[in-house]
mmCIF file with all atom_site columns, C-alpha atoms in Angstrom:
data_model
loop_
_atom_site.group_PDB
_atom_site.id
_atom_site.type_symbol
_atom_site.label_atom_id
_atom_site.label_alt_id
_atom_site.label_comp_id
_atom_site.label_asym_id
_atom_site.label_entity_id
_atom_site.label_seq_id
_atom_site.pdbx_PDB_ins_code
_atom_site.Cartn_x
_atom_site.Cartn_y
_atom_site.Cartn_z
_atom_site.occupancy
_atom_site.B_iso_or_equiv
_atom_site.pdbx_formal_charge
_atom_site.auth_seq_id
_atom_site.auth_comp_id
_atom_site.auth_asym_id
_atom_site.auth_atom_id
_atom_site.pdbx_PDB_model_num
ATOM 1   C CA . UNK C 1 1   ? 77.406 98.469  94.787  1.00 59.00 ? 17  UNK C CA 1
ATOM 2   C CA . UNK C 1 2   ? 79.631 99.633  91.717  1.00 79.00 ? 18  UNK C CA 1
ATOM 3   C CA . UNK C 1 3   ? 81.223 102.947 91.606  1.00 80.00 ? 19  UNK C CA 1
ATOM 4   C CA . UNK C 1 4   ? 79.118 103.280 88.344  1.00 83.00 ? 20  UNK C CA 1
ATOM 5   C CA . UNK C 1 5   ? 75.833 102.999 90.212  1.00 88.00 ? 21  UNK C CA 1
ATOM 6   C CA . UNK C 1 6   ? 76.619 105.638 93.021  1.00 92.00 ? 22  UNK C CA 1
ATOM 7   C CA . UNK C 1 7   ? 77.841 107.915 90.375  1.00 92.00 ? 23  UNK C CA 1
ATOM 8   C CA . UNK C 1 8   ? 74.173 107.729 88.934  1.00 92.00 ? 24  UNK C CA 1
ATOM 9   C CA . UNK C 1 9   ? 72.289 107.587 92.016  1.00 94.00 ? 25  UNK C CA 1
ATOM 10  C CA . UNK C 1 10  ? 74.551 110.835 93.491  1.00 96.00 ? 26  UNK C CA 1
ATOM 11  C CA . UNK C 1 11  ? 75.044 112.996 90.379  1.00 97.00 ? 27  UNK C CA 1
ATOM 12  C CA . UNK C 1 12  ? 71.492 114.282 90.407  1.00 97.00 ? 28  UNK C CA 1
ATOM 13  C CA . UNK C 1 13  ? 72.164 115.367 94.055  1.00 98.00 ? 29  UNK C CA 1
ATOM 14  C CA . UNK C 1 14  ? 75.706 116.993 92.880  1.00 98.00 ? 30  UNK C CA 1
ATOM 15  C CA . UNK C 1 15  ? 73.829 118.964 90.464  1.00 98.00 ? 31  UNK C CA 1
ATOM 16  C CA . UNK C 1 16  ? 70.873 119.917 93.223  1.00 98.00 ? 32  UNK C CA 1
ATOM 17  C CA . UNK C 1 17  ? 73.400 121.453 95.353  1.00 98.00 ? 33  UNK C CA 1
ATOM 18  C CA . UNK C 1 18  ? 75.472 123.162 92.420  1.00 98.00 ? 34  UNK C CA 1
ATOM 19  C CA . UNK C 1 19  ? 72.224 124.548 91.684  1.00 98.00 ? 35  UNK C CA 1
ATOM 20  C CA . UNK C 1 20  ? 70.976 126.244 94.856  1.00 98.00 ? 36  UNK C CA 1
ATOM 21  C CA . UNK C 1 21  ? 74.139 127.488 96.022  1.00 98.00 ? 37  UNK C CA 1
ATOM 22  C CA . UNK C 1 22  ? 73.900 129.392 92.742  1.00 98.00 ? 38  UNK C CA 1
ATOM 23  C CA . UNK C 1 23  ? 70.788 130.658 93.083  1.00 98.00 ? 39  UNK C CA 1
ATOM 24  C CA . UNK C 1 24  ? 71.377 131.392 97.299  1.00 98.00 ? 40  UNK C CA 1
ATOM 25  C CA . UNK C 1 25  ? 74.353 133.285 95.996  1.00 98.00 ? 41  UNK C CA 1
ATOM 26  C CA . UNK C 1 26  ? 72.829 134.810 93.303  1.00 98.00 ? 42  UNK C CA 1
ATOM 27  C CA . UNK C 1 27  ? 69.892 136.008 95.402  1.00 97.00 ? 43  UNK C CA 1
ATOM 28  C CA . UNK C 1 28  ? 72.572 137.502 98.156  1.00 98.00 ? 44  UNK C CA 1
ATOM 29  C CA . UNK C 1 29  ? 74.417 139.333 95.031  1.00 97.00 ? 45  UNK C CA 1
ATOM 30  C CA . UNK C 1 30  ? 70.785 140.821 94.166  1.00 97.00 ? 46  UNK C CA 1
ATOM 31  C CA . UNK C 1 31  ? 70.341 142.601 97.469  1.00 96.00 ? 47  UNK C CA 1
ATOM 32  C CA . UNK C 1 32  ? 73.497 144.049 97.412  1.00 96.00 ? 48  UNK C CA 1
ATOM 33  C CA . UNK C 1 33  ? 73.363 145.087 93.908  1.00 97.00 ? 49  UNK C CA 1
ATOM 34  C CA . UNK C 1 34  ? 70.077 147.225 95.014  1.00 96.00 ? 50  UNK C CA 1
ATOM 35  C CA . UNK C 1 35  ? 71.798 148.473 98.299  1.00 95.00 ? 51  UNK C CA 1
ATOM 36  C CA . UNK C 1 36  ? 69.692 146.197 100.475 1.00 95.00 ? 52  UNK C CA 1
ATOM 37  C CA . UNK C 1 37  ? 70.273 144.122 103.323 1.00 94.00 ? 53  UNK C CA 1
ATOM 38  C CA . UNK C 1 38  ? 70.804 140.397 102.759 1.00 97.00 ? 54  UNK C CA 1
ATOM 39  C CA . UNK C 1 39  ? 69.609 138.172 105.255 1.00 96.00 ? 55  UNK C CA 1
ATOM 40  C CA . UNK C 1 40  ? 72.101 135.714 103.972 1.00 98.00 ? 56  UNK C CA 1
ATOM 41  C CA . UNK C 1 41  ? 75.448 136.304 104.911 1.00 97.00 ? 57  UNK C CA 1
ATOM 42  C CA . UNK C 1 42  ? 77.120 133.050 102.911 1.00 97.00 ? 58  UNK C CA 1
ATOM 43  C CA . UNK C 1 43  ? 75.875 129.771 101.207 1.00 98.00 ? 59  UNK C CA 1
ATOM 44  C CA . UNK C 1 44  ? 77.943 126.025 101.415 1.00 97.00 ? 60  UNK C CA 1
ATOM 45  C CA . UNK C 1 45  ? 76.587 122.989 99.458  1.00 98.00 ? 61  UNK C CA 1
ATOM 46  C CA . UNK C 1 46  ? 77.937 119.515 99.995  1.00 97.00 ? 62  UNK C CA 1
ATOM 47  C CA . UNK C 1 47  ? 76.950 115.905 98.975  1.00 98.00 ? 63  UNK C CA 1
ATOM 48  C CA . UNK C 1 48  ? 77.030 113.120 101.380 1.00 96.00 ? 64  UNK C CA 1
ATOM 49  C CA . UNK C 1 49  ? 80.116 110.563 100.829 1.00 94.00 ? 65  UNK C CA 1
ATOM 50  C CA . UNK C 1 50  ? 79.286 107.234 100.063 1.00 94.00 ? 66  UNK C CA 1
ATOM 51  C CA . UNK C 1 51  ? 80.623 106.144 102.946 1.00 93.00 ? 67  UNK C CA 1
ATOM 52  C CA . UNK C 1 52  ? 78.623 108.292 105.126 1.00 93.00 ? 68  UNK C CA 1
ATOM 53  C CA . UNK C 1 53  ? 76.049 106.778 103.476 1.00 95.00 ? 69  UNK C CA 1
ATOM 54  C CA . UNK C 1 54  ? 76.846 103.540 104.034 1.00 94.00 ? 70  UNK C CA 1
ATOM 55  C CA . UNK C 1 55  ? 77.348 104.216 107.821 1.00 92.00 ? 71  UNK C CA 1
ATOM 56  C CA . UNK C 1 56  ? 74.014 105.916 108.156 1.00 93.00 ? 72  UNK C CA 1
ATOM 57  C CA . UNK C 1 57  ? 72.662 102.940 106.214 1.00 94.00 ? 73  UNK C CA 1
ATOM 58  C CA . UNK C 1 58  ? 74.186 100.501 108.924 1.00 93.00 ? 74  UNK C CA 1
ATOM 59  C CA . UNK C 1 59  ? 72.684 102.550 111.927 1.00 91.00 ? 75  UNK C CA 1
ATOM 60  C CA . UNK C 1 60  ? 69.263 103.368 110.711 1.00 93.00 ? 76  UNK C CA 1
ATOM 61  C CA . UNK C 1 61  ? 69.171 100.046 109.183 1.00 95.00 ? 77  UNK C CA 1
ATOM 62  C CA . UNK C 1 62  ? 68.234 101.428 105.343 1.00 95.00 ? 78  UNK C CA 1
ATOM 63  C CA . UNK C 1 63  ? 68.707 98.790  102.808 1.00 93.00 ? 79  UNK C CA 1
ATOM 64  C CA . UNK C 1 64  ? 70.831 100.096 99.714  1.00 88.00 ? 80  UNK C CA 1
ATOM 65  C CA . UNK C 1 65  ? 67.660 100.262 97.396  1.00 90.00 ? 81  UNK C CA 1
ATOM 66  C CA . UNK C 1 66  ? 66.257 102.811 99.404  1.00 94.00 ? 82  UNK C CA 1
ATOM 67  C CA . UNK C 1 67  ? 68.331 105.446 99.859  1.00 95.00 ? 83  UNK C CA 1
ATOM 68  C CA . UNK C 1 68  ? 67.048 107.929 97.447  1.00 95.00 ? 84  UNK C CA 1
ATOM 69  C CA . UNK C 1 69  ? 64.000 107.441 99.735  1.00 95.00 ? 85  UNK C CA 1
ATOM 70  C CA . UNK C 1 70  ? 64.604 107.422 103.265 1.00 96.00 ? 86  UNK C CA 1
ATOM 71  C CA . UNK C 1 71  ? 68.259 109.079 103.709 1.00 97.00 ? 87  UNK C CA 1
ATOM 72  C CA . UNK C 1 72  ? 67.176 113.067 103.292 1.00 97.00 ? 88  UNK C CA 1
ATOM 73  C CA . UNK C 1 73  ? 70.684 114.659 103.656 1.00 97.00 ? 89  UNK C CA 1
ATOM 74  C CA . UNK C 1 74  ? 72.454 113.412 100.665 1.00 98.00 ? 90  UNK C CA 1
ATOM 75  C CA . UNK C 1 75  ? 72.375 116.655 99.517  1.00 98.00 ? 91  UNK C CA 1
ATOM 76  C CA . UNK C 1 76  ? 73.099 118.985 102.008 1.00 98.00 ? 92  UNK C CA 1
ATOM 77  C CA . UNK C 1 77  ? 72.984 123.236 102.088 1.00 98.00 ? 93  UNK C CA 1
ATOM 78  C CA . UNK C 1 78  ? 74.187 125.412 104.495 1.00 98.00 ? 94  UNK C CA 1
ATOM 79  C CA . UNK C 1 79  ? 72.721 128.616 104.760 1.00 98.00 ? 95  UNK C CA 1
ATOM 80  C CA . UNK C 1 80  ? 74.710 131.115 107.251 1.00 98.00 ? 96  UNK C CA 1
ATOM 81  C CA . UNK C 1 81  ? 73.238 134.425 108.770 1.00 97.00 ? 97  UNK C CA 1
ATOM 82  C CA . UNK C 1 82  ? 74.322 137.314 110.822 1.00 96.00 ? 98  UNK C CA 1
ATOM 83  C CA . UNK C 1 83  ? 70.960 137.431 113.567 1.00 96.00 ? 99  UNK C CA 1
ATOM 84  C CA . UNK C 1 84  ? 69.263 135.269 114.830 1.00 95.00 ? 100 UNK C CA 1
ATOM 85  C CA . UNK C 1 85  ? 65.804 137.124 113.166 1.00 95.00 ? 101 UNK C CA 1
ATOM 86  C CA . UNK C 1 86  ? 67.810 136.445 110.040 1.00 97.00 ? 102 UNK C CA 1
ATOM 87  C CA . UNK C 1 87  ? 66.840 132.913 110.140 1.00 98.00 ? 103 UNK C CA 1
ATOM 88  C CA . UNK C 1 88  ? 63.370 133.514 110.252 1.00 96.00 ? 104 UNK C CA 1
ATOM 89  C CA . UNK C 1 89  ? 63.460 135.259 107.331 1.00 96.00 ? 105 UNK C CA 1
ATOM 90  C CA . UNK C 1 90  ? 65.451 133.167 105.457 1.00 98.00 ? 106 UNK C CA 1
ATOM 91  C CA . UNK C 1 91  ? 62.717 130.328 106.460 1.00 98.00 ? 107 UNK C CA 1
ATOM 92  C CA . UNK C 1 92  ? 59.776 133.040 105.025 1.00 97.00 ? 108 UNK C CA 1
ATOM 93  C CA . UNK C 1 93  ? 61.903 133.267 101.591 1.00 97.00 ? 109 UNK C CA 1
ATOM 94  C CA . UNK C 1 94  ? 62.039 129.818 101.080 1.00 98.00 ? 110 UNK C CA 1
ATOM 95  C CA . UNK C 1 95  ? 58.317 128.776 101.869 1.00 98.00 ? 111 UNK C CA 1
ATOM 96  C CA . UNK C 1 96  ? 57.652 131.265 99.186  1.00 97.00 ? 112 UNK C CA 1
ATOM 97  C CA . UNK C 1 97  ? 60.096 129.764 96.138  1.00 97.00 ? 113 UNK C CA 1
ATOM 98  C CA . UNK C 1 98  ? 58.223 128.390 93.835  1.00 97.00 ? 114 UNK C CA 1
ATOM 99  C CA . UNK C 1 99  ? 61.326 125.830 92.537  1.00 97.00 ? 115 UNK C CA 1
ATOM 100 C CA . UNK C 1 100 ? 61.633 124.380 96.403  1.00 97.00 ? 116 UNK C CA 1
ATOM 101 C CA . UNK C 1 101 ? 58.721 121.834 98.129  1.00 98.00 ? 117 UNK C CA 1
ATOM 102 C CA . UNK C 1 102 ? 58.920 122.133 101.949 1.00 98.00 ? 118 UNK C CA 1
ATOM 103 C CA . UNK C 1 103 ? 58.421 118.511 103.021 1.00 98.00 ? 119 UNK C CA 1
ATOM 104 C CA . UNK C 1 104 ? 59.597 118.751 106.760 1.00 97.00 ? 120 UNK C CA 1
ATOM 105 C CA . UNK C 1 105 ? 60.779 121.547 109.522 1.00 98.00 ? 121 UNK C CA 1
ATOM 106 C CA . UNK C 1 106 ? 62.523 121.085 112.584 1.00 98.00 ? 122 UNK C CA 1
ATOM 107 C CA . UNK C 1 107 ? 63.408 124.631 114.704 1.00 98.00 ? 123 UNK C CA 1
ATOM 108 C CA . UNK C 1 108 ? 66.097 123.577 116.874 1.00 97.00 ? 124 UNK C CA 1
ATOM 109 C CA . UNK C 1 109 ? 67.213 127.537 117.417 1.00 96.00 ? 125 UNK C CA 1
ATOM 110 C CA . UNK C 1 110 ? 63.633 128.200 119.862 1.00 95.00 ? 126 UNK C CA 1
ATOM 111 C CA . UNK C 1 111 ? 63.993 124.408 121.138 1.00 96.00 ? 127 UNK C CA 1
ATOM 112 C CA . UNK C 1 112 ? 67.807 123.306 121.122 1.00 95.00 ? 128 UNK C CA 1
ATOM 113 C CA . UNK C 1 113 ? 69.015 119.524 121.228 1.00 95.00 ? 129 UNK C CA 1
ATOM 114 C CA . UNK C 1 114 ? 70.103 118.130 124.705 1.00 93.00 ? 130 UNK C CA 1
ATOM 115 C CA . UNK C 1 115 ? 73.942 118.475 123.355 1.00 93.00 ? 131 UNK C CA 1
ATOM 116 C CA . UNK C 1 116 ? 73.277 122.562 123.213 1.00 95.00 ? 132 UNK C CA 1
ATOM 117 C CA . UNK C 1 117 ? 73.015 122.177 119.206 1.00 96.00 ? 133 UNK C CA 1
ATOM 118 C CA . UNK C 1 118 ? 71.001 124.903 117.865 1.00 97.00 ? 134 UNK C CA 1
ATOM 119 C CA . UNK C 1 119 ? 69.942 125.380 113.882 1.00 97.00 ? 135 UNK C CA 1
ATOM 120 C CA . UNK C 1 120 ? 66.764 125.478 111.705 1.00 98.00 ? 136 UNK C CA 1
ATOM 121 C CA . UNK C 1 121 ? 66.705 122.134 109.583 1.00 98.00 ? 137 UNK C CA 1
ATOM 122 C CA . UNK C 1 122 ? 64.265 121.851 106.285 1.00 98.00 ? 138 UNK C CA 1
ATOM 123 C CA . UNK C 1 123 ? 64.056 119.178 104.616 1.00 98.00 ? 139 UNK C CA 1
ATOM 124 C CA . UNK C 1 124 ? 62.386 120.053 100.801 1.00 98.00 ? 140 UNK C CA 1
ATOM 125 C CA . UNK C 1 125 ? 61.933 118.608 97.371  1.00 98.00 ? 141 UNK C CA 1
ATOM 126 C CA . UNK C 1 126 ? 63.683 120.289 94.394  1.00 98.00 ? 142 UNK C CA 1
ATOM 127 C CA . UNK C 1 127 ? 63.622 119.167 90.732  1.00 98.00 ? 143 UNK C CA 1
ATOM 128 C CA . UNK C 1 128 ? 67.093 118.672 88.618  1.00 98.00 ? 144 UNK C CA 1
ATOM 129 C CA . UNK C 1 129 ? 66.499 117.781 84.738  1.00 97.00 ? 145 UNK C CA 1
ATOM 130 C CA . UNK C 1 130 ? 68.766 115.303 84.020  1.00 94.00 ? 146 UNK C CA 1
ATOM 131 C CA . UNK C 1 131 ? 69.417 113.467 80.587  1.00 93.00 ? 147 UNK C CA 1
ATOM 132 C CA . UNK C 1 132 ? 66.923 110.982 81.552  1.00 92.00 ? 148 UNK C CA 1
ATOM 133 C CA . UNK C 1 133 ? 64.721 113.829 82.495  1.00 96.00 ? 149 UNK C CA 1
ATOM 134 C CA . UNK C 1 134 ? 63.408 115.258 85.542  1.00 97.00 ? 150 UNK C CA 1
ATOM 135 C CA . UNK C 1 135 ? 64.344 113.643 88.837  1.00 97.00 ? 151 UNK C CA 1
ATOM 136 C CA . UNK C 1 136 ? 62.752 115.275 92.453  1.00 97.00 ? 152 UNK C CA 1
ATOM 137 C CA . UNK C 1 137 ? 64.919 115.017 94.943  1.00 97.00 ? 153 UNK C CA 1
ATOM 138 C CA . UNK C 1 138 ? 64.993 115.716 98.900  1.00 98.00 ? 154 UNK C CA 1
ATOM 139 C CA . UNK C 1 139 ? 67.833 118.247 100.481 1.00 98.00 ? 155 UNK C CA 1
ATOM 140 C CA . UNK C 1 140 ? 68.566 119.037 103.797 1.00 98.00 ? 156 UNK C CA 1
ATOM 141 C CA . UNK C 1 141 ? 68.620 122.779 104.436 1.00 98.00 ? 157 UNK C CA 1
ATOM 142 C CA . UNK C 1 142 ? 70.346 123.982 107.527 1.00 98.00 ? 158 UNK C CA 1
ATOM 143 C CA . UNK C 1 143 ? 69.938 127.644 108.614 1.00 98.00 ? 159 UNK C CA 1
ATOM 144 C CA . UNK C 1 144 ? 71.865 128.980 111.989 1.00 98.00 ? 160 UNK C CA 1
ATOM 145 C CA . UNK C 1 145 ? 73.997 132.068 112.193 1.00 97.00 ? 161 UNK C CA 1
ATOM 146 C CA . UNK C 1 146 ? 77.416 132.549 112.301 1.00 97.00 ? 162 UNK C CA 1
ATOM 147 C CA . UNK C 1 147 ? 78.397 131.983 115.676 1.00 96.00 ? 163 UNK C CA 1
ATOM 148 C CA . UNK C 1 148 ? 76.127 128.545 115.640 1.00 97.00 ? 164 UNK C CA 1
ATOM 149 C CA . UNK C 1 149 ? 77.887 127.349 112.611 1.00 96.00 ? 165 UNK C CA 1
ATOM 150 C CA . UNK C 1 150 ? 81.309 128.122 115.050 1.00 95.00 ? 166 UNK C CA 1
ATOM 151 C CA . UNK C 1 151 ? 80.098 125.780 117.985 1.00 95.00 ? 167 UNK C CA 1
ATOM 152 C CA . UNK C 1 152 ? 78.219 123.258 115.255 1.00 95.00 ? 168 UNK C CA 1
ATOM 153 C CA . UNK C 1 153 ? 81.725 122.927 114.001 1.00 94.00 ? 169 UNK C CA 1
ATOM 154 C CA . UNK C 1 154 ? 83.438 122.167 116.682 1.00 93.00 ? 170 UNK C CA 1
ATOM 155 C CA . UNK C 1 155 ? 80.888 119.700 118.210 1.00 93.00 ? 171 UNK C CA 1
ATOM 156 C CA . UNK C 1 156 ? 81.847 118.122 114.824 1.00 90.00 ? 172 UNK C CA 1
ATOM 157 C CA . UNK C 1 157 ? 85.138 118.121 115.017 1.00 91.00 ? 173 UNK C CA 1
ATOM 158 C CA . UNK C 1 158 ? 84.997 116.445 119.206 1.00 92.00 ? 174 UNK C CA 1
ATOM 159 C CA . UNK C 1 159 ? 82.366 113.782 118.253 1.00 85.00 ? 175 UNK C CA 1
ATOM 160 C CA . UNK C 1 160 ? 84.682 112.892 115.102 1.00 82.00 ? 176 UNK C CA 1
ATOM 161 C CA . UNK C 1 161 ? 87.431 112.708 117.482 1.00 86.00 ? 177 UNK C CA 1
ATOM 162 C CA . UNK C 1 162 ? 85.729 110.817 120.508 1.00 87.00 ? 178 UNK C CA 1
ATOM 163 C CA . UNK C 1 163 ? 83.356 108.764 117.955 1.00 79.00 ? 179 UNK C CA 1
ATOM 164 C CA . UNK C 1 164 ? 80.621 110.217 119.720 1.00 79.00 ? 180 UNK C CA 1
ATOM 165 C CA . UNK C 1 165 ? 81.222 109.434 123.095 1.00 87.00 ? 181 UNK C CA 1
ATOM 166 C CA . UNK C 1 166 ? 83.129 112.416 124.157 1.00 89.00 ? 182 UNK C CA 1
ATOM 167 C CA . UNK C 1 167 ? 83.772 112.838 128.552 1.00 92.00 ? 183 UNK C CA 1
ATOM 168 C CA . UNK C 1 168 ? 80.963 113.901 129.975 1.00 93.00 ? 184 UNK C CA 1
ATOM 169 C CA . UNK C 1 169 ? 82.957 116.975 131.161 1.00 93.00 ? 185 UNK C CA 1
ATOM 170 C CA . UNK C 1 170 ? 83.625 118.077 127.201 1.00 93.00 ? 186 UNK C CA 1
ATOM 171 C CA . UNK C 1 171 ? 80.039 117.557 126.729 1.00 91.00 ? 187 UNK C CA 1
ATOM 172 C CA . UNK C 1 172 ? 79.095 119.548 129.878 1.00 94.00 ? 188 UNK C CA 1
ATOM 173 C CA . UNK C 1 173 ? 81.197 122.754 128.332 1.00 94.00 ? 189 UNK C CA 1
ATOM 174 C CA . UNK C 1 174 ? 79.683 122.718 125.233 1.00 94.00 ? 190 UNK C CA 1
ATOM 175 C CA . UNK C 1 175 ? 76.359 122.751 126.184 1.00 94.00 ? 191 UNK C CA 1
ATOM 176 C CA . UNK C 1 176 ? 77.804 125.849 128.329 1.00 95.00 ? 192 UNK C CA 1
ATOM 177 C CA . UNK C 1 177 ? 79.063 127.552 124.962 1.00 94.00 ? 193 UNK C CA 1
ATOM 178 C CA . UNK C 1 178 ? 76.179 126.917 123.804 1.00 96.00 ? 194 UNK C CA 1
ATOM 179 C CA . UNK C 1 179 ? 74.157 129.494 126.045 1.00 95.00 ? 195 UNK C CA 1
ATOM 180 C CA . UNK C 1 180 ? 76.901 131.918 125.825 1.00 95.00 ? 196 UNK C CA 1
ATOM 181 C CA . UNK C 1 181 ? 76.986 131.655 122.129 1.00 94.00 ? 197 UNK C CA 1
ATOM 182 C CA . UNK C 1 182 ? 72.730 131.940 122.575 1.00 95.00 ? 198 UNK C CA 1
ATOM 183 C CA . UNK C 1 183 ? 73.422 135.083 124.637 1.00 95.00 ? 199 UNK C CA 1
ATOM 184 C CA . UNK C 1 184 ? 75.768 136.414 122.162 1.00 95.00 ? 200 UNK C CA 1
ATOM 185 C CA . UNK C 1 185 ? 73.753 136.421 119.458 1.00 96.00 ? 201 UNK C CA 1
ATOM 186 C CA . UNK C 1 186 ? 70.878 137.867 121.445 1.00 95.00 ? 202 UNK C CA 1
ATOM 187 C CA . UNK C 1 187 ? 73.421 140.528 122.233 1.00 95.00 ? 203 UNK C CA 1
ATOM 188 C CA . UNK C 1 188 ? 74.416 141.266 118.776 1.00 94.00 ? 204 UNK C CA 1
ATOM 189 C CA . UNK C 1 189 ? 70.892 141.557 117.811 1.00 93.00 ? 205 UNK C CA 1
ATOM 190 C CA . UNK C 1 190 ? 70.294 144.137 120.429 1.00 94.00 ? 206 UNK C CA 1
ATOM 191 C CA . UNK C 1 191 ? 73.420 146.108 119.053 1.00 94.00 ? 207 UNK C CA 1
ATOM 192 C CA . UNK C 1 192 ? 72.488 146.109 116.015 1.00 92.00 ? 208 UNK C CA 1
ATOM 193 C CA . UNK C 1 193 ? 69.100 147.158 116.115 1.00 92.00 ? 209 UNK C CA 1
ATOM 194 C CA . UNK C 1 194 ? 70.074 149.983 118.722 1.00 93.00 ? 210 UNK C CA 1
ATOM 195 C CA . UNK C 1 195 ? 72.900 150.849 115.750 1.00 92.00 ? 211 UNK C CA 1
ATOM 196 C CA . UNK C 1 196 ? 69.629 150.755 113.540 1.00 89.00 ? 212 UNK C CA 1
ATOM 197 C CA . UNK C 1 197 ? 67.931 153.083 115.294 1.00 91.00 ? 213 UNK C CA 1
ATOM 198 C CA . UNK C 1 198 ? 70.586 155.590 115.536 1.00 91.00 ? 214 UNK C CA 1
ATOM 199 C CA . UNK C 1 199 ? 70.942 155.783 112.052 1.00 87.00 ? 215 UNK C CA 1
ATOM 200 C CA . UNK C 1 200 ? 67.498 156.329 111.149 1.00 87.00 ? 216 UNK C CA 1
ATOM 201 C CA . UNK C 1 201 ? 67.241 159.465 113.965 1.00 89.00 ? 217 UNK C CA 1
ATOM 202 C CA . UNK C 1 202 ? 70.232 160.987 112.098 1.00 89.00 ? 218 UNK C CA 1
ATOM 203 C CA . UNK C 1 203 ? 68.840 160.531 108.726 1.00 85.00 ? 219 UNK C CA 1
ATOM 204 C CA . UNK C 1 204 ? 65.730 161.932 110.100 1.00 86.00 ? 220 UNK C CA 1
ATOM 205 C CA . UNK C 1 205 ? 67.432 165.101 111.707 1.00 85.00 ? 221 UNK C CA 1
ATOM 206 C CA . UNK C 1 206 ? 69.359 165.693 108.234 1.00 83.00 ? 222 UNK C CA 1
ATOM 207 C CA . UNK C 1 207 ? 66.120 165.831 106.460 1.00 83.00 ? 223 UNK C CA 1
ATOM 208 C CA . UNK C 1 208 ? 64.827 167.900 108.715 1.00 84.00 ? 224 UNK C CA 1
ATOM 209 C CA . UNK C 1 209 ? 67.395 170.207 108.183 1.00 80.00 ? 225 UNK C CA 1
ATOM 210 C CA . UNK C 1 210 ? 67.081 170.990 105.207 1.00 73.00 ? 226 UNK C CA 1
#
């Protein structure tokens, strides 16, 4: 396929996630600017390269014509959160946008994958208005705190490295980091709602002070 066709096949996908890291970013800057929590801590976008493409083409044996229609992670957001109740919310918020479709859900945080990943995946329909008009598109949302996005990361990084077939032994420790990542953020939770409640006592016992 010509350069010139992937440009038009992946431009309206470029401009899908140009568009909703704006608005994720947008909607973080809103909370602050009304001295409210965000549960979103930071937003990345990415498009898939064509030769990712190609390569996930080869495995799942897609044929070229449809890729618009049965690859759903051309377009790609990353939606990072402090807690681990963060994510739920984040998942409310965007069942409740009117501009996003949910089409699919998969909540590997409550049932991880057997290599210790853990993340909430969405897969949804979003519009982009093109010159040729408007063109519905699917994009993979992935939601996971920060220390998931850490060991996600680095899983990357090994199964780059070892072209997915890492030593068992490598595989064995990350599913260990894993639950110690899982227990960390459980931790963190627990510290910060315990931080939570001390700070609403002492607001309470100024106010009552007065």
């Amino acid at each position: 396929m010509e350069i010139t066709m992937w440009r038009e096949i992946l431009n309206p996908y470029e401009l899908a996630v140009e568009e909703l890291t704006c608005k994720f970013n947008h909607l973080i800057k809103e909370h602050h600017d009304k001295g409210y929590y965000s549960s979103i801590e930071r937003v990345e976008g990415r498009v898939k390269k064509i030769s990712s493409i190609l390569d996930k083409c080869q495995k799942k044996d897609i044929s070229i014509n449809d890729v618009t229609t049965k690859i759903e992670d051309i377009a790609g957001i990353r939606i990072i959160c402090q807690f681990v109740e963060d994510i739920e919310r984040v998942v409310e918020l965007l069942h409740k946008r009117s501009d996003i479709q949910v089409k699919q859900e998969k909540d590997y945080v409550k049932e991880p994958k057997e290599s210790g990943y853990r993340s909430y995946h969405m897969i949804v329909w979003y519009t982009v208005e093109t010159m040729d008009g408007p063109k519905r598109i699917m994009v993979e949302i992935q939601i996971r705190t920060v220390a998931m996005d850490f060991w996600a990361s680095l899983e990357h990084k090994i199964n780059y490295k070892f072209e997915g077939n890492a030593p068992q032994h490598i595989k064995e420790e990350l599913i260990e980091c894993s639950e110690m990542i899982a227990n960390l953020d459980a931790k963190m939770l627990s510290l910060n709602e315990e931080i939570l409640e001390i700070e609403a006592q002492q607001k309470a016992e100024k106010a009552a002070r007065k």
